[in-house]
Each structure stands twice: as structure tokens, then as C-alpha cells.
Amino acid sequence: MKDLGEVMLVLEDVRKYFPLPRRIFKRKGGYIKAVDGVTFSVHREDILGLVGESGSGKSTLGYTLVRIYRPTAGKISFLGKDIGKIDRGELKGFKKNMQIVFQDPGSSLNPRRTVEQTLELPLRVHNIDGGKERRRRIRELLSVVGLPGVYMQKYPSALSGGQKQRVAIARALATEPSFLVLDEPTSALDVSVQGKIISLLLALHDEFSLSYLFITHDLSLMRNVATSVAIMYLGKICEIAPTAKFFAEPLHPYTQMLLSSIPVVTDEEETLKPPKVTSTGEVPSPVNIPSGCSFHPRCAKEMDVCSKVDPEMVEVREGHAVRCHLYSEAEITALSSQGT
Ligand code: SF4
């Protein structure tokens, strides 16, 4: 079995709730539960694909990890330190070590700053290099993301979408982090450049031994990119597994629904898909999350218990956990006895 390596990041029951404006929701104490009890860990050089539909809370979770948002509850540990309890000096070190690449490079880059000024800022904030050395470092960063030094004096308006995202990736790498949160890094780009940015991210992962939390709505992409996959639905993780196990035997009805709706080109790909799983309706509003299992209004396998009791996350087999009443103790015993 592969050595999992050093644990980089541990989330324990992390929650992020946003209070509702009272004029919309008159009862006191109303919240949008964007992230509602998320637990997982990421090891060094892992690429954890965090997959979900729009409104699932996956980007909010990413922003909470990099401290754009403070968690409402729960514990986030990075390299063994509880980041909720670290002092200002340690927080600066944490931010140096964990960076984020945003979905839309067009809005994440300041239009009034040249590429050089954009890349200089994190170096200045974290007191990395200075003078000529800093300029050399900026050239090096551009080279790492496949852009020539001549781009230093360009403004974002003179760059294509792919070039902007390369600059955004260079900015994230400026502080030599060990962990990147990638928030849908290709979804705002032309299809023709998405593959090039994915290839760049994978090359950087290997070259600098990086760990990624790769947030995406594209489950099929994760088959070739991620080392593990987690599915998020209305603020909760409903299934998580190493990639091979995940695609070999998806367990949660929502995962099966997502997989069965992936478009395929060849007959061979069609045979790899799980049987067609039908579902009804759209993702419910996070303002009004259904009782019990929040997927029950859309689930073709709903049972009486599902609308009443929220299922616990259960590790069905090593590293493969699922949140669904179908996987009761009896079911797990049966699966284990099959030796799969
Ligand atoms: Fe479907 Fe019930 Fe499982 Fe929820 S707990 S996914 S409603 S079978």
C-alpha cells in the first residue's frame, strides 16, 4: 500500500454559517449553513478533488481554509498547528505556506498593476528578496509558469485569460507555499486553454512537491488529476475516497447521479459509467435545507428514515467513507465479507 506521507491539513467538523438578513428571514437566529461539519485530511503531495454543484459550499470551504473567512466552528490544523489558535507571526507564516488561486483571473488581478507589481506584492509583504534579487525572482516565477520576462511590464488588460491565470498561479507560488487551494482554476477559461493550465498545475505539483485542494464541478476531470475525491452537497461531504476506489465503486446515490450524467464519447467510456441514476429537482436552497439527509428530495433510493435522520459519515472500507443510510452496519459487513 502507498505510504500516505506527512499529514498537511486536517479539518475536524468545520462549519461556516452566514447570518441571514432579518428582512428576508424574520425569525432571529437564521443562518445559511454554507459549510456544515466538514471533516477530512490531506497528506503531502495529495491532490484532493473537492467536487460539487454550484451552491454546495465548496468555494466557501476553500476561502475558510485560507482564512478569507473565519470558521464558525470546528478545527483546522495545518502542519500540526491549530490555525484558530496561532499568533499573528505564525498566521503570517501560515499564509505564506498556503495560497489560493481564484476562479476568475480577470477579477483577481488588479487592472492598475503591471505583472511585475502584482508579483512583487507578496514578496514585499513576506520580506522575500529585495532590489535586483526580487526582480530576478519575478522573472523566475514567470518562467516557471511559462511566460517570458517581457510580460513583466504588461497590464492584465493586455493578457489573454490563460496568461492572466498563469500570472495568478505565479503570484500564488511567489511565497514558496507547500499547499495551494485551487478554486475552479480553469472554469473561467476557454476550453482550448483549460488543458494547458491543468498540465501546468500538474507539472508544478510534481516539481515543487505541492499539495492541492482542487475545487471543481467537473468530476470527470478528477479521474486523471486527483489522488482522492470528495463530493460536497449542501455544505456536507457525502462521499470521499482515493480516486481509484471512488471511480471503481461510487457508493452514494448523489455520486452515482453525477457520474451517470457525465457525457462520454466512446463505447468503452460508456461501459465504465455506473447505471443511469435518475433524480428529481434542482439543488435545494441552502437557506432552506431539507430535513434528514439533505439529498432525499432528489434521491431515487429514498427510504422512510431518510427525511427524518441525517446519516452519519461511515467508513465503508479503508479510506472510503460515505454519508447515506444505505450503508448501515449490516451493509458494511456484507461489503467487507466480499473482500472488496
Ligand atoms: Fe438517498 Fe437516503 Fe442515502 Fe440520502 S440517506 S442518499 S435519501 S438513500
CSV table of N, CA and C and ligand atoms in Angstrom, one decimal, residues 252-253 293 295-296 299 301-303 306 311 323-326, ligand 1:
chain,number,residue,atom,x,y,z
A,252,HIS,N,-22.4,6.6,-3.0
A,252,HIS,CA,-23.5,7.5,-2.6
A,252,HIS,C,-24.4,7.7,-3.9
A,253,PRO,N,-25.8,7.7,-3.7
A,253,PRO,CA,-26.6,7.9,-4.8
A,253,PRO,C,-26.4,9.2,-5.5
A,293,CYS,N,-31.5,13.5,5.6
A,293,CYS,CA,-30.5,13.6,4.5
A,293,CYS,C,-30.9,14.7,3.5
A,295,PHE,N,-30.2,15.2,0.7
A,295,PHE,CA,-30.4,14.8,-0.7
A,295,PHE,C,-31.7,14.1,-0.9
A,296,HIS,N,-32.5,13.9,0.1
A,296,HIS,CA,-33.6,13.0,0.0
A,296,HIS,C,-34.7,13.4,-1.0
A,299,CYS,N,-33.4,12.0,-4.3
A,299,CYS,CA,-32.8,10.7,-4.3
A,299,CYS,C,-33.8,9.6,-4.8
A,301,LYS,N,-33.4,6.5,-4.3
A,301,LYS,CA,-33.3,5.4,-3.4
A,301,LYS,C,-33.8,5.8,-2.0
A,302,GLU,N,-34.6,6.8,-1.9
A,302,GLU,CA,-35.0,7.3,-0.6
A,302,GLU,C,-35.8,6.3,0.2
A,303,MET,N,-35.5,6.2,1.5
A,303,MET,CA,-36.3,5.3,2.4
A,303,MET,C,-37.0,6.2,3.4
A,306,CYS,N,-34.9,8.4,5.6
A,306,CYS,CA,-34.0,9.4,5.0
A,306,CYS,C,-34.5,10.9,5.3
A,311,PRO,N,-27.9,11.1,8.0
A,311,PRO,CA,-27.0,10.0,8.2
A,311,PRO,C,-25.6,10.5,8.6
A,323,ARG,N,-21.8,9.1,3.4
A,323,ARG,CA,-22.9,9.5,4.3
A,323,ARG,C,-24.2,9.2,3.7
A,324,CYS,N,-24.7,8.0,4.0
A,324,CYS,CA,-26.0,7.5,3.4
A,324,CYS,C,-26.5,6.4,4.3
A,325,HIS,N,-27.9,6.4,4.5
A,325,HIS,CA,-28.5,5.3,5.3
A,325,HIS,C,-28.4,3.9,4.6
A,326,LEU,N,-28.1,3.9,3.3
A,326,LEU,CA,-28.0,2.6,2.6
A,326,LEU,C,-26.8,1.8,3.2
B,1,SF4,FE1,-30.7,8.7,-0.6
B,1,SF4,FE2,-31.4,8.1,1.8
B,1,SF4,FE3,-28.9,7.7,1.1
B,1,SF4,FE4,-29.9,10.2,1.4
B,1,SF4,S1,-29.6,8.7,3.0
B,1,SF4,S2,-28.7,9.5,-0.3
B,1,SF4,S3,-32.0,9.9,0.7
B,1,SF4,S4,-30.7,6.6,0.3
